[in-house]
């Protein structure tokens, strides 16, 4: 189907991005908060037709959590190493002219792992020349993904529950009342990143409480510090001194990870995630026979 126009949808848990793609470029877009958790199983066909009403009567290629067991149809996983052609071979079609991209798994006893949606962006970043064929890529978030690319394929990856751990600590832990607001890219964040070098995360987290009780921690600084501890721990577990990481993020999260990566004596190169998604989903579309 190389060259044919289609609608590409990055359909996540809480958000959705849809694009009309023509000749490898997005010519129109719809962005909203209609994630899969807000759509019942039998309502997906109607949502598909509503997108077509806005973007055109075209075939559709969907990626992300829409293909999970919490989405429309479980599209399963293909094993790493995986290419765009491997993903195209594993597409699932829930109805005519609609296809769902499978996720990628690491099905090994020592550390099983799965991803769904990020694989399109990682493969697209390499395909578009935003990252080299052999590279380390990172997409931070609720579940931060670190991908090792080899010869342009997604060879291996690791998921870290960095963002989810921050949310759990803030909402359900003893130190949560200290963690007002979001982590900022300030001196307290840097201090948290530095303290992550102790490799004693659990003790450092309790010290947030102890520091407050003893009057050693200023009010309003805990969120940034804890963010630094978690992101610093995440980055130091993945990086070697002098390494380069290609970062698919934007805004505050991009700034936080860029600081932590630099403090780990590594180099951070930003990658536009939307451009990477369009490139990756186009490669999968072109691989359809």
One Martini backbone bead per residue (centre of mass of N, CA, C, O) as a GRO file, in nm:
protein
  289
    1UNK     BB    1   0.052   0.066   0.012
    2UNK     BB    2   0.235   0.253  -0.121
    3UNK     BB    3   0.130   0.602  -0.108
    4UNK     BB    4  -0.124   0.570   0.033
    5UNK     BB    5  -0.377   0.696   0.188
    6UNK     BB    6  -0.421   0.752   0.550
    7UNK     BB    7  -0.510   0.670   0.886
    8UNK     BB    8  -0.347   0.767   1.185
    9UNK     BB    9  -0.339   0.612   1.522
   10UNK     BB   10  -0.266   0.732   1.853
   11UNK     BB   11  -0.396   0.508   2.104
   12UNK     BB   12  -0.438   0.560   2.423
   13UNK     BB   13  -0.545   0.565   2.744
   14UNK     BB   14  -0.605   0.911   2.745
   15UNK     BB   15  -0.517   0.952   2.440
   16UNK     BB   16  -0.552   1.109   2.100
   17UNK     BB   17  -0.398   1.064   1.768
   18UNK     BB   18  -0.486   1.192   1.443
   19UNK     BB   19  -0.401   1.121   1.087
   20UNK     BB   20  -0.351   1.241   0.773
   21UNK     BB   21  -0.174   1.045   0.530
   22UNK     BB   22   0.053   1.183   0.275
   23UNK     BB   23   0.340   1.089   0.161
   24UNK     BB   24   0.449   1.080   0.477
   25UNK     BB   25   0.239   1.315   0.561
   26UNK     BB   26   0.075   1.536   0.761
   27UNK     BB   27  -0.246   1.709   0.669
   28UNK     BB   28  -0.406   1.616   0.933
   29UNK     BB   29  -0.566   1.667   1.268
   30UNK     BB   30  -0.650   1.485   1.579
   31UNK     BB   31  -0.689   1.600   1.924
   32UNK     BB   32  -0.752   1.410   2.229
   33UNK     BB   33  -0.911   1.251   2.537
   34UNK     BB   34  -0.990   0.965   2.382
   35UNK     BB   35  -0.932   0.714   2.539
   36UNK     BB   36  -0.979   0.377   2.590
   37UNK     BB   37  -1.112   0.413   2.883
   38UNK     BB   38  -1.360   0.597   2.739
   39UNK     BB   39  -1.422   0.325   2.569
   40UNK     BB   40  -1.629   0.104   2.467
   41UNK     BB   41  -1.619  -0.177   2.281
   42UNK     BB   42  -1.888  -0.100   2.097
   43UNK     BB   43  -1.778   0.214   2.025
   44UNK     BB   44  -1.545   0.211   1.812
   45UNK     BB   45  -1.682   0.228   1.533
   46UNK     BB   46  -1.796   0.516   1.581
   47UNK     BB   47  -1.519   0.654   1.624
   48UNK     BB   48  -1.411   0.589   1.345
   49UNK     BB   49  -1.628   0.743   1.180
   50UNK     BB   50  -1.570   1.020   1.308
   51UNK     BB   51  -1.285   1.043   1.194
   52UNK     BB   52  -1.363   1.020   0.894
   53UNK     BB   53  -1.535   1.281   0.893
   54UNK     BB   54  -1.267   1.459   0.939
   55UNK     BB   55  -1.027   1.293   0.745
   56UNK     BB   56  -1.169   1.071   0.580
   57UNK     BB   57  -1.240   0.787   0.356
   58UNK     BB   58  -1.016   0.589   0.508
   59UNK     BB   59  -0.790   0.395   0.593
   60UNK     BB   60  -0.670   0.228   0.901
   61UNK     BB   61  -0.400   0.286   1.151
   62UNK     BB   62  -0.344   0.139   1.467
   63UNK     BB   63  -0.198   0.248   1.782
   64UNK     BB   64  -0.161   0.107   2.091
   65UNK     BB   65  -0.402   0.048   2.344
   66UNK     BB   66  -0.617  -0.049   2.135
   67UNK     BB   67  -0.440  -0.341   2.127
   68UNK     BB   68  -0.536  -0.422   2.398
   69UNK     BB   69  -0.711  -0.575   2.670
   70UNK     BB   70  -0.836  -0.256   2.704
   71UNK     BB   71  -0.945  -0.235   2.425
   72UNK     BB   72  -1.066  -0.352   2.138
   73UNK     BB   73  -0.815  -0.539   2.036
   74UNK     BB   74  -0.601  -0.803   2.072
   75UNK     BB   75  -0.273  -0.782   1.909
   76UNK     BB   76  -0.049  -0.852   2.064
   77UNK     BB   77   0.289  -0.989   2.000
   78UNK     BB   78   0.615  -0.927   1.902
   79UNK     BB   79   0.933  -1.017   1.891
   80UNK     BB   80   1.236  -0.947   1.983
   81UNK     BB   81   1.337  -0.849   1.712
   82UNK     BB   82   1.192  -0.553   1.541
   83UNK     BB   83   1.012  -0.452   1.257
   84UNK     BB   84   0.798  -0.312   1.042
   85UNK     BB   85   0.740  -0.584   0.899
   86UNK     BB   86   0.664  -0.743   1.154
   87UNK     BB   87   0.420  -0.566   1.227
   88UNK     BB   88   0.264  -0.600   0.961
   89UNK     BB   89   0.237  -0.918   0.994
   90UNK     BB   90   0.063  -0.861   1.288
   91UNK     BB   91  -0.193  -0.758   1.201
   92UNK     BB   92  -0.519  -0.644   1.302
   93UNK     BB   93  -0.873  -0.690   1.193
   94UNK     BB   94  -1.185  -0.576   1.313
   95UNK     BB   95  -1.235  -0.437   1.027
   96UNK     BB   96  -1.282  -0.284   0.751
   97UNK     BB   97  -1.001  -0.093   0.694
   98UNK     BB   98  -0.881  -0.196   0.982
   99UNK     BB   99  -0.573  -0.162   1.171
  100UNK     BB  100  -0.361  -0.329   1.418
  101UNK     BB  101  -0.086  -0.288   1.607
  102UNK     BB  102   0.142  -0.455   1.750
  103UNK     BB  103   0.339  -0.536   1.986
  104UNK     BB  104   0.629  -0.573   2.200
  105UNK     BB  105   0.846  -0.839   2.315
  106UNK     BB  106   1.021  -0.984   2.612
  107UNK     BB  107   1.046  -1.343   2.628
  108UNK     BB  108   1.211  -1.371   2.922
  109UNK     BB  109   1.296  -1.493   3.231
  110UNK     BB  110   1.469  -1.253   3.354
  111UNK     BB  111   1.297  -1.009   3.167
  112UNK     BB  112   1.005  -0.933   3.111
  113UNK     BB  113   0.847  -0.747   2.830
  114UNK     BB  114   0.645  -0.457   2.722
  115UNK     BB  115   0.501  -0.291   2.427
  116UNK     BB  116   0.265  -0.010   2.320
  117UNK     BB  117   0.352   0.231   2.058
  118UNK     BB  118   0.661   0.299   2.086
  119UNK     BB  119   0.769   0.129   1.845
  120UNK     BB  120   0.689   0.329   1.623
  121UNK     BB  121   0.880   0.562   1.714
  122UNK     BB  122   1.150   0.417   1.713
  123UNK     BB  123   1.145   0.328   1.415
  124UNK     BB  124   1.093   0.618   1.302
  125UNK     BB  125   1.351   0.761   1.401
  126UNK     BB  126   1.535   0.590   1.219
  127UNK     BB  127   1.393   0.615   0.940
  128UNK     BB  128   1.420   0.948   0.954
  129UNK     BB  129   1.715   1.016   1.091
  130UNK     BB  130   1.700   1.092   1.415
  131UNK     BB  131   1.845   0.813   1.435
  132UNK     BB  132   2.045   0.565   1.446
  133UNK     BB  133   2.052   0.221   1.393
  134UNK     BB  134   2.252   0.252   1.647
  135UNK     BB  135   2.071   0.289   1.957
  136UNK     BB  136   1.957   0.495   2.228
  137UNK     BB  137   1.625   0.513   2.354
  138UNK     BB  138   1.382   0.754   2.503
  139UNK     BB  139   1.050   0.727   2.671
  140UNK     BB  140   0.900   0.905   2.884
  141UNK     BB  141   0.683   0.832   3.178
  142UNK     BB  142   0.495   0.632   3.344
  143UNK     BB  143   0.648   0.428   3.135
  144UNK     BB  144   0.961   0.398   3.076
  145UNK     BB  145   1.142   0.379   2.764
  146UNK     BB  146   1.417   0.160   2.664
  147UNK     BB  147   1.591   0.148   2.351
  148UNK     BB  148   1.751  -0.094   2.142
  149UNK     BB  149   1.918  -0.036   1.844
  150UNK     BB  150   1.963  -0.265   1.552
  151UNK     BB  151   1.971  -0.221   1.232
  152UNK     BB  152   1.677  -0.067   1.280
  153UNK     BB  153   1.596  -0.241   1.518
  154UNK     BB  154   1.414  -0.371   1.786
  155UNK     BB  155   1.614  -0.546   2.009
  156UNK     BB  156   1.565  -0.389   2.291
  157UNK     BB  157   1.414  -0.347   2.632
  158UNK     BB  158   1.300  -0.110   2.894
  159UNK     BB  159   1.090  -0.081   3.185
  160UNK     BB  160   0.994   0.204   3.388
  161UNK     BB  161   0.805   0.312   3.687
  162UNK     BB  162   0.848   0.623   3.730
  163UNK     BB  163   0.578   0.784   3.711
  164UNK     BB  164   0.407   0.593   3.886
  165UNK     BB  165   0.575   0.619   4.146
  166UNK     BB  166   0.525   0.916   4.190
  167UNK     BB  167   0.214   0.894   4.213
  168UNK     BB  168   0.205   0.695   4.450
  169UNK     BB  169   0.360   0.866   4.654
  170UNK     BB  170   0.173   1.117   4.642
  171UNK     BB  171  -0.115   0.952   4.703
  172UNK     BB  172  -0.001   0.688   4.920
  173UNK     BB  173   0.218   0.819   5.108
  174UNK     BB  174   0.388   0.956   5.368
  175UNK     BB  175   0.522   1.184   5.159
  176UNK     BB  176   0.281   1.309   4.996
  177UNK     BB  177   0.225   1.579   5.158
  178UNK     BB  178   0.508   1.704   5.054
  179UNK     BB  179   0.414   1.665   4.733
  180UNK     BB  180   0.377   1.947   4.593
  181UNK     BB  181   0.317   1.925   4.292
  182UNK     BB  182   0.567   1.934   4.055
  183UNK     BB  183   0.847   1.863   3.916
  184UNK     BB  184   1.132   2.062   3.899
  185UNK     BB  185   1.404   2.230   3.727
  186UNK     BB  186   1.591   2.237   4.001
  187UNK     BB  187   1.791   2.209   4.272
  188UNK     BB  188   1.626   1.972   4.397
  189UNK     BB  189   1.640   1.789   4.157
  190UNK     BB  190   1.950   1.772   4.145
  191UNK     BB  191   1.979   1.653   4.425
  192UNK     BB  192   1.826   1.392   4.363
  193UNK     BB  193   2.014   1.293   4.142
  194UNK     BB  194   2.267   1.285   4.317
  195UNK     BB  195   2.144   1.086   4.540
  196UNK     BB  196   2.114   0.838   4.340
  197UNK     BB  197   2.420   0.741   4.374
  198UNK     BB  198   2.374   0.567   4.641
  199UNK     BB  199   2.180   0.323   4.591
  200UNK     BB  200   1.924   0.426   4.813
  201UNK     BB  201   1.612   0.483   4.762
  202UNK     BB  202   1.445   0.410   5.018
  203UNK     BB  203   1.602   0.589   5.219
  204UNK     BB  204   1.573   0.859   5.062
  205UNK     BB  205   1.266   0.874   5.085
  206UNK     BB  206   1.243   0.884   5.398
  207UNK     BB  207   1.416   1.148   5.429
  208UNK     BB  208   1.186   1.338   5.359
  209UNK     BB  209   1.038   1.304   5.625
  210UNK     BB  210   1.270   1.359   5.823
  211UNK     BB  211   1.341   1.645   5.718
  212UNK     BB  212   1.070   1.770   5.795
  213UNK     BB  213   1.059   1.705   6.102
  214UNK     BB  214   1.362   1.849   6.146
  215UNK     BB  215   1.378   2.113   5.952
  216UNK     BB  216   1.551   2.041   5.663
  217UNK     BB  217   1.286   2.092   5.488
  218UNK     BB  218   1.143   2.274   5.265
  219UNK     BB  219   0.868   2.382   5.159
  220UNK     BB  220   0.798   2.258   4.830
  221UNK     BB  221   1.058   2.036   4.759
  222UNK     BB  222   0.984   1.727   4.731
  223UNK     BB  223   0.894   1.676   4.439
  224UNK     BB  224   1.164   1.741   4.302
  225UNK     BB  225   1.339   1.544   4.461
  226UNK     BB  226   1.189   1.280   4.392
  227UNK     BB  227   1.215   1.310   4.091
  228UNK     BB  228   1.525   1.295   4.095
  229UNK     BB  229   1.553   1.016   4.217
  230UNK     BB  230   1.394   0.856   3.999
  231UNK     BB  231   1.531   0.959   3.737
  232UNK     BB  232   1.819   0.902   3.825
  233UNK     BB  233   1.783   0.597   3.861
  234UNK     BB  234   1.695   0.536   3.577
  235UNK     BB  235   1.942   0.650   3.420
  236UNK     BB  236   2.177   0.496   3.574
  237UNK     BB  237   2.070   0.206   3.482
  238UNK     BB  238   2.121   0.270   3.149
  239UNK     BB  239   2.395   0.432   3.171
  240UNK     BB  240   2.694   0.544   3.029
  241UNK     BB  241   2.969   0.697   3.009
  242UNK     BB  242   2.936   0.883   2.703
  243UNK     BB  243   2.660   0.840   2.620
  244UNK     BB  244   2.388   0.825   2.385
  245UNK     BB  245   2.055   0.978   2.391
  246UNK     BB  246   1.732   0.950   2.252
  247UNK     BB  247   1.469   1.191   2.309
  248UNK     BB  248   1.112   1.130   2.357
  249UNK     BB  249   1.015   1.455   2.432
  250UNK     BB  250   0.843   1.715   2.629
  251UNK     BB  251   0.893   1.968   2.814
  252UNK     BB  252   0.935   1.899   3.137
  253UNK     BB  253   1.033   1.604   3.093
  254UNK     BB  254   1.266   1.674   2.906
  255UNK     BB  255   1.424   1.848   3.108
  256UNK     BB  256   1.465   1.638   3.330
  257UNK     BB  257   1.613   1.422   3.159
  258UNK     BB  258   1.841   1.599   3.054
  259UNK     BB  259   1.968   1.649   3.328
  260UNK     BB  260   2.013   1.352   3.418
  261UNK     BB  261   2.186   1.269   3.178
  262UNK     BB  262   2.413   1.477   3.224
  263UNK     BB  263   2.472   1.375   3.525
  264UNK     BB  264   2.559   1.084   3.384
  265UNK     BB  265   2.759   1.154   3.147
  266UNK     BB  266   2.559   1.221   2.908
  267UNK     BB  267   2.393   1.242   2.592
  268UNK     BB  268   2.132   1.458   2.461
  269UNK     BB  269   1.886   1.392   2.198
  270UNK     BB  270   1.631   1.527   2.044
  271UNK     BB  271   1.295   1.395   1.960
  272UNK     BB  272   1.024   1.401   1.759
  273UNK     BB  273   0.745   1.212   1.820
  274UNK     BB  274   0.556   1.278   1.583
  275UNK     BB  275   0.751   1.230   1.353
  276UNK     BB  276   0.814   0.938   1.436
  277UNK     BB  277   0.529   0.825   1.407
  278UNK     BB  278   0.479   0.886   1.109
  279UNK     BB  279   0.721   0.725   1.006
  280UNK     BB  280   0.647   0.447   1.134
  281UNK     BB  281   0.353   0.409   1.022
  282UNK     BB  282   0.441   0.427   0.724
  283UNK     BB  283   0.623   0.177   0.717
  284UNK     BB  284   0.398  -0.021   0.786
  285UNK     BB  285   0.209   0.051   0.552
  286UNK     BB  286   0.421  -0.013   0.322
  287UNK     BB  287   0.442  -0.329   0.418
  288UNK     BB  288   0.188  -0.381   0.294
  289UNK     BB  289   0.032  -0.619   0.057
   0.00000   0.00000   0.00000
